[in-house]
C-alpha positions in Angstrom: 101.1 92.3 100.8 100.7 89.4 103.1 98.5 86.4 102.3 97.2 86.6 106.0 93.5 87.6 106.4 93.2 91.4 106.6 91.5 90.9 110.1 94.5 88.8 111.4 97.0 91.5 110.0 95.3 94.5 111.4 93.9 93.3 114.8 95.3 94.6 118.0 97.9 92.0 119.0 96.9 91.8 122.5 93.5 90.6 121.5 95.0 87.5 119.9 94.3 85.2 122.8 90.6 86.2 123.2 88.2 83.4 122.3 85.4 84.2 119.8 81.8 84.8 121.1 80.2 81.2 121.6 77.5 81.2 119.0 76.1 77.7 120.1 72.6 79.5 120.1 69.4 78.7 122.0 69.2 75.6 123.6 66.9 72.9 122.2 63.4 73.4 123.6 62.9 71.3 126.7 66.4 71.6 127.7 66.9 71.9 131.5 68.9 75.4 131.8 71.1 75.4 134.7 74.3 76.8 133.0 73.9 80.6 133.1 73.0 81.5 136.6 69.5 82.7 135.5 66.5 83.0 137.7 64.2 80.0 136.9 60.9 81.8 137.7 58.5 83.5 135.1 59.4 87.3 135.1 56.8 89.6 137.0 57.6 92.3 134.1 58.5 92.5 130.6 58.0 89.8 127.8 58.0 86.0 128.0 61.4 84.5 128.6 62.9 87.9 129.6 64.2 86.0 132.6 66.6 84.0 130.4 69.6 85.4 128.6 69.0 86.0 124.7 71.3 84.2 122.2 74.7 86.1 121.7 73.7 86.4 118.1 70.3 85.7 117.7 70.3 83.2 114.7 66.7 84.1 113.2 67.5 87.8 113.3 70.9 87.3 111.8 69.6 85.3 108.9 66.7 87.8 108.4 69.0 90.8 108.3 71.3 88.9 105.9 68.6 88.2 103.6 67.4 91.9 103.9 71.0 93.2 102.7 71.5 90.4 100.3 74.7 88.9 102.1 75.7 85.4 103.8 75.0 85.4 107.5 78.6 84.5 108.5 79.4 87.9 107.0 76.9 89.8 109.2 77.3 90.7 112.9 74.2 92.1 114.8 75.0 94.9 116.8 73.4 97.5 119.2 72.7 100.0 116.6 75.3 100.9 114.1 76.9 102.9 116.9 77.9 99.6 118.6 79.4 98.3 115.4 81.8 101.6 115.1 82.7 100.9 118.9 83.7 97.3 118.3 85.8 98.3 115.2 87.8 100.7 117.2 88.0 98.2 120.0 89.3 95.3 117.7 91.6 97.3 115.5 92.9 100.5 117.2 96.2 100.5 119.5 96.4 103.4 121.7 99.2 105.8 120.7 100.1 103.9 117.6 97.1 103.7 115.2 95.1 106.4 113.4 91.6 106.6 111.7 90.6 109.0 108.8 87.3 110.7 108.7 85.9 113.1 106.1 84.2 116.2 107.8 81.9 117.3 108.6 80.5 113.7 109.5 79.1 111.7 112.4 80.9 112.5 115.4 80.9 109.0 116.9 83.6 107.9 114.7 86.2 110.1 116.2 84.7 109.8 119.7 85.1 105.8 119.8 88.6 106.1 118.3 89.7 108.6 120.9 88.3 106.4 123.7 90.9 103.8 122.4 93.7 106.2 122.4 94.0 106.5 118.6 94.8 109.5 116.6 91.9 111.0 114.5 92.9 112.8 111.3 90.4 114.4 109.0 89.9 115.6 105.4 87.5 118.5 104.8 84.7 118.5 102.0 84.7 121.4 99.7 82.7 124.6 100.5 79.6 123.2 98.9 79.9 119.8 100.7 81.2 117.8 97.8 83.2 114.6 98.6 86.9 114.8 97.1 88.2 111.2 96.8 91.6 112.4 95.6 92.0 114.4 99.1 90.9 111.4 100.8 93.6 109.1 99.2 96.2 111.8 99.7 95.6 112.0 103.4 95.5 108.1 103.8 98.7 107.7 102.3 100.5 110.6 104.3 102.2 108.6 107.0 101.1 105.1 108.4 98.1 103.7 106.8 95.0 104.6 108.8 93.4 101.3 110.4 89.9 102.6 109.7 88.5 105.1 107.1 84.9 106.1 107.8 82.8 107.2 104.9 79.2 108.0 105.6 77.0 107.5 102.5 74.7 109.7 102.3 76.7 111.7 104.8 75.3 112.8 108.0 74.7 115.8 108.3 75.2 117.1 104.7 73.4 114.6 102.9 76.5 114.0 100.4 76.4 110.9 98.6 79.5 108.7 97.7 79.4 106.8 94.5 79.6 103.0 95.1 82.4 102.8 92.4 84.3 105.6 94.2 84.2 103.6 97.6 85.3 100.5 95.6 88.3 102.3 94.3 89.3 103.8 97.4 89.1 100.4 99.2 91.3 98.8 96.3 93.8 101.5 96.5 94.2 101.2 100.4 94.7 97.6 101.0 96.0 98.0 104.6 93.0 100.1 105.9 89.5 98.9 106.6 87.2 101.1 104.5 84.0 101.5 106.6 80.9 102.5 104.4 78.2 103.8 106.8 74.9 103.3 105.2 72.7 104.2 108.1 70.5 106.3 105.7 70.9 104.0 102.8 67.1 103.3 102.4 66.5 107.1 101.8 69.3 107.0 98.7 69.0 105.9 95.1 72.4 104.5 95.3 72.8 100.7 95.4 74.1 99.2 98.7 77.8 98.2 99.0 76.8 95.3 101.4 76.9 92.5 98.7 80.7 93.9 98.0 81.8 93.7 101.9 83.5 90.2 102.0 84.3 90.1 98.3 86.5 93.1 99.0 88.2 92.0 102.2 88.8 95.4 103.5 85.4 96.9 103.0 82.9 97.0 105.8 79.3 98.1 105.6 77.2 99.4 108.4 73.4 99.3 108.5 70.7 100.0 111.2 67.2 99.4 111.6 66.7 102.6 113.4 65.9 105.0 110.6 63.9 103.3 107.7 62.3 100.6 109.9 61.5 102.9 113.0 63.6 101.0 115.7 65.8 103.6 117.2 64.7 102.6 120.7 65.5 98.9 120.1 69.0 99.6 119.2 69.5 97.2 116.4 72.1 97.3 113.7 74.9 95.3 112.0 78.4 95.1 110.6 78.7 93.3 107.0 82.3 92.4 106.2 84.6 89.4 105.6 84.0 86.6 107.8 87.5 87.0 109.2 86.9 90.6 110.4 83.5 89.4 111.8 85.4 86.9 113.9 87.6 89.7 115.3 84.2 91.9 116.1 82.9 88.6 117.9 86.1 88.4 120.1 85.4 92.1 121.5 81.6 91.7 121.7 79.9 91.3 125.1 78.5 88.0 126.1 74.8 88.9 125.6 74.8 92.3 123.9 71.2 92.2 122.5 68.0 92.5 124.7 65.5 90.0 124.1 62.5 92.5 123.6 64.8 94.1 121.0 65.3 91.0 119.2 61.6 90.3 119.0 60.9 93.8 118.0 63.4 93.7 115.2 62.0 90.2 113.9 58.3 91.6 114.1 59.4 94.7 112.2 61.1 92.7 109.7 58.2 90.3 108.9 57.1 89.9 105.4 53.6 91.6 105.9 55.3 94.9 107.3 57.7 95.4 104.4 55.3 97.1 102.2 54.5 99.6 104.8 58.1 100.4 105.5 58.6 100.9 101.6 55.6 103.3 101.8 56.9 105.2 104.8 60.2 105.8 103.2 58.4 107.2 100.2 56.3 109.6 102.2 59.4 110.8 104.1 61.1 111.4 100.8 58.1 113.3 99.5 58.1 115.4 102.7 61.7 116.0 102.5 61.4 117.3 98.8 58.3 119.3 99.7 60.1 121.0 102.7 63.1 121.5 100.7 61.1 123.4 98.1 59.4 125.6 100.7 62.3 126.4 102.8 64.6 127.5 99.7 62.3 130.4 99.3 63.1 131.6 102.8 65.6 134.6 103.1 67.3 133.6 106.0 68.2 130.1 104.6 71.3 130.7 102.8 72.0 127.1 101.5 70.1 123.8 101.6 71.1 120.2 101.1 68.9 117.2 101.0 69.9 113.7 102.2 68.8 110.7 104.2 65.6 111.5 106.2 66.7 115.2 106.9 67.7 118.6 105.4 70.9 120.4 106.1 70.4 124.2 106.1 72.8 126.9 106.5 71.1 129.9 108.0 72.2 133.6 108.4 71.4 133.9 112.3 71.5 130.6 113.9 70.9 132.3 117.4 67.8 134.1 116.3 66.6 130.7 114.8 67.4 128.8 118.0 65.2 131.2 120.0 62.3 130.9 117.6 62.6 127.0 117.7 62.9 127.0 121.7 59.7 129.1 121.9 57.9 126.8 119.5 59.2 123.6 121.4 60.8 122.5 118.2 64.0 120.8 118.4 66.5 120.5 115.6 70.4 119.7 115.7 72.7 122.6 115.1 76.1 121.7 113.6 78.4 124.7 113.6 81.3 122.7 112.9 79.9 121.8 109.6 79.0 125.4 109.0 78.7 128.5 111.2 75.0 128.5 110.5 74.6 124.8 110.0 71.3 123.1 111.0 70.2 119.5 110.6 66.5 119.1 110.4 64.9 115.6 110.5 61.7 115.1 108.4 58.9 114.4 110.9 55.0 113.8 110.8 52.9 116.1 108.7 52.0 117.9 111.8 55.6 118.1 113.1 56.7 119.7 109.6 53.8 122.3 109.7 55.2 123.5 113.3 58.8 123.6 111.8 57.6 125.6 108.8 55.7 128.0 111.1 59.0 128.7 112.6 60.2 130.1 109.3 57.1 132.1 108.7 55.5 129.5 106.4 51.9 128.9 107.1 50.0 125.8 105.6 46.3 126.4 106.2 45.1 123.2 104.1 43.4 120.4 105.5 45.4 117.7 107.4 45.9 114.5 105.4 43.7 111.7 107.0 46.1 108.7 107.3 46.3 105.8 109.5 48.6 102.7 110.0 47.6 99.6 111.9 49.3 96.4 112.9 47.4 93.6 114.4 49.3 90.5 115.7 47.5 87.4 117.1 48.4 83.9 117.2 46.4 83.4 114.0 47.3 86.3 111.9 49.9 89.2 111.5 48.6 92.0 109.6 50.0 95.5 108.8 48.1 98.0 106.8 48.0 101.9 106.0 45.6 104.1 104.4 45.3 107.6 103.1 41.9 108.8 102.7 43.2 112.0 100.9 46.0 110.7 98.6 46.0 112.8 95.4 46.8 109.7 93.4 45.3 106.7 95.5 47.6 103.5 95.1 46.6 99.9 96.4 48.7 97.0 97.2 46.9 94.3 98.9 48.0 90.7 99.9 45.9 88.5 102.3 46.8 85.2 100.9 43.1 84.9 99.6 42.9 85.9 96.1 39.1 86.7 95.9 39.3 88.7 99.1 42.1 90.7 97.8 39.8 91.6 94.8 37.0 92.6 97.0 39.1 94.8 99.2 40.7 96.5 96.0 37.3 97.1 95.0 36.5 98.9 98.4 39.6 101.0 98.1 39.0 101.7 94.4 35.5 102.9 94.8 36.2 104.4 98.1 38.8 106.7 96.4 41.7 106.1 98.9 45.2 104.4 99.2 45.4 101.2 100.8 48.6 98.9 101.5 47.7 96.0 103.2 49.5 92.6 103.8 48.6 89.8 106.0 50.2 86.4 106.9 47.5 84.1 108.3 46.8 80.5 109.1 45.0 80.0 105.8 46.1 76.4 105.8 43.8 75.8 108.7 40.8 78.0 107.3 40.4 81.5 105.7 38.0 82.5 108.4 40.6 84.1 110.8 42.4 86.0 108.0 39.2 87.4 106.6 37.8 88.5 110.3 41.2 90.0 111.3 41.7 92.1 108.1 38.3 93.4 108.3 38.8 94.4 111.7 42.0 96.0 111.1 40.8 97.8 108.1 37.9 99.2 110.1 40.2 100.3 112.8 42.4 102.0 110.6 39.3 103.9 108.9 38.4 104.9 112.3 41.7 106.5 113.2 42.1 108.3 109.9 38.6 109.8 110.2 39.7 111.4 113.6 36.7 113.6 115.1 35.0 113.0 111.7 34.4 116.6 111.2 33.1 117.7 107.9 32.5 114.4 106.4 29.5 113.4 104.4 28.5 110.7 106.8 26.0 108.7 104.6 25.5 106.9 101.4 25.1 104.3 98.4 23.6 101.7 96.0 24.5 100.3 92.7 23.4 97.7 90.0 25.7 95.1 88.7 24.2 93.2 85.8 21.3 91.2 87.1 22.3 92.2 90.8 21.1 95.1 92.8 23.4 95.9 95.8 22.4 98.6 98.5 24.8 99.8 101.3 23.7 102.3 103.7 26.3 103.7 105.9 26.3 106.1 108.9 29.9 107.0 110.1 28.3 107.8 113.3 30.6 106.4 115.8 27.9 103.9 116.9 28.6 100.3 115.6 25.8 98.4 114.1 25.5 95.9 111.0 22.6 94.4 109.3 22.9 92.2 106.4 20.1 91.0 103.9 21.0 88.5 101.4 21.9 85.0 100.7 24.1 82.9 98.5 24.1 79.4 97.0 27.7 78.7 96.1 29.7 78.0 99.3 33.0 79.3 98.1 34.1 81.9 95.4 37.8 80.9 95.0 38.9 80.4 98.5 36.6 82.9 99.9 33.6 81.4 101.7 30.6 83.5 100.8 29.3 82.9 104.5 32.0 85.2 105.6 30.5 88.2 103.6 28.0 89.3 106.5 30.9 88.7 108.9 33.1 91.0 107.1 30.7 93.9 107.4 29.9 93.2 111.0 33.7 93.3 111.8 34.0 96.3 109.7 31.1 98.2 111.7 32.5 97.2 115.0 36.0 98.3 114.5 35.3 101.5 112.4 32.4 102.5 114.6 29.7 102.8 112.0 26.2 101.7 111.1 26.3 99.5 108.0 23.1 98.1 106.3 23.8 95.9 103.4 21.2 94.5 101.0 22.0 92.4 98.0 19.7 90.5 95.6 20.5 88.8 92.2 21.3 85.5 90.4 24.9 85.3 90.2 26.8 84.7 93.6 30.0 86.4 92.2 27.9 89.4 91.1 26.1 89.6 94.5 29.4 89.6 96.8 31.4 91.8 94.5 28.3 94.3 94.1 28.1 94.4 98.1 31.9 95.4 98.2 31.5 97.8 95.5 28.5 99.5 96.9 30.5 99.6 100.3 33.3 101.4 98.7 30.9 103.8 96.9 29.1 104.5 100.3 32.5 105.0 101.9 33.4 107.6 99.1 30.2 109.6 100.0 30.5 109.1 103.7 34.4 110.1 103.8 33.9 113.1 101.6 34.7 116.5 103.2 32.5 118.7 101.0 30.0 119.1 103.8 31.8 121.9 105.4 34.1 121.6 108.4 31.7 121.2 111.3 30.3 117.9 113.1 27.7 116.2 110.7 25.3 116.1 113.6 22.7 118.4 115.4 24.2 117.1 118.6 27.7 118.6 117.8 29.4 115.4 118.2 29.4 111.9 116.9 
């Protein structure tokens, strides 16, 4: 085997004269930009600086994604979704009429599509009848004739959900030194298997694809990446367009991957996995479902009469993906929201009449704070994860959620180096907005409640979830701070909550110990919320007016 880097060995010879993409990056602020034939005037639509070309490879995003996947930035190339990475690989390495790729069917159709666009041959190996992966068959097909330039392995596989063990992929890569083995991990966040991304580059013929479309909810932004040996990345750079990534997409990706957003992403993945398991259990009991496979954020069903199912789905305005090439009755179903999943189940004759889970997610970005939070008022086992950067405030919010009986995931990055005020105020506004959204039309809630003693302190919170904001605070504090929390912000927190959750909140607190007084007020508020959020009062609007 040649000592030449694998990218240089396998790349199309006619591309050898192409220069790599210029990665000089964004100009230094204040630079007069007269080099790119841009319009110098501020844009009349879109975001700031959209009249300027973005960086060919946005350095901040490249580094953030490298950190996300645990690799060196020079081994990662940001692409327009992982589809673009597939296209770039085919353009860089496949010669028309000479080269071939190998796929394991049924699988993602773009592998074959992009290869055929380049005029390459597409060979395939079929999974077993129960969609199991056969590494022996793959190696046999790869060694039968000229080595395939690219071997695509989707893990977990789309549409069947079939996982491929990481050791199996490593063994295949080691056995095929003249083939670029592409592990497509588009659905990796929904799998228990470790990522192969850290292996890419250490195994010079292994390429890993990742995307922000699935787990991070950025399908419309079209951001993905290829992770590989730096020499392979250089060849992808040579066939990339000059400015492939739109500025708004870059901004969206950086915002979505901000530290305060990550707990929410993790929670949403867990929610989708739980819904996937719940739907799978229900659909396995349906007579027309002959087989069911779980993987990614989807289910793969084999149904007895796909034409009849298609008619029912169309009548219900529910769209799924029929995959007859995978199986005659093959259907891939993406896991949706609770309401969307109910609509799907109803098509299969499954009725769920229980109350809708009251959930909400809120993001709030200002020049002073970046906040992401989610709440679930009806979580069977409420969990709490809170990080505002202000320890005592975290403790108080934990008391609210604990005594309120709801799940709360909250993270904030704020300008606490200046003052805690902005963080405390904006978190309270965001929490109130989430509670307001989760409450919906407020039908069936208890609406009112609560007082409690805490040692020498008596704290009373009267709450009316009426939809009409009002705040009144009666109490005073001797201490200026409890930890890094200014006690003067206590009334302000309840006013901000009242405004954003559209509730009347009356707080009265008296006692000798300021810690007890502040904590008592937050605990009483949590207990008042527990009563007010309770749905034990029937299904109607808790008002003689018929509305709140």
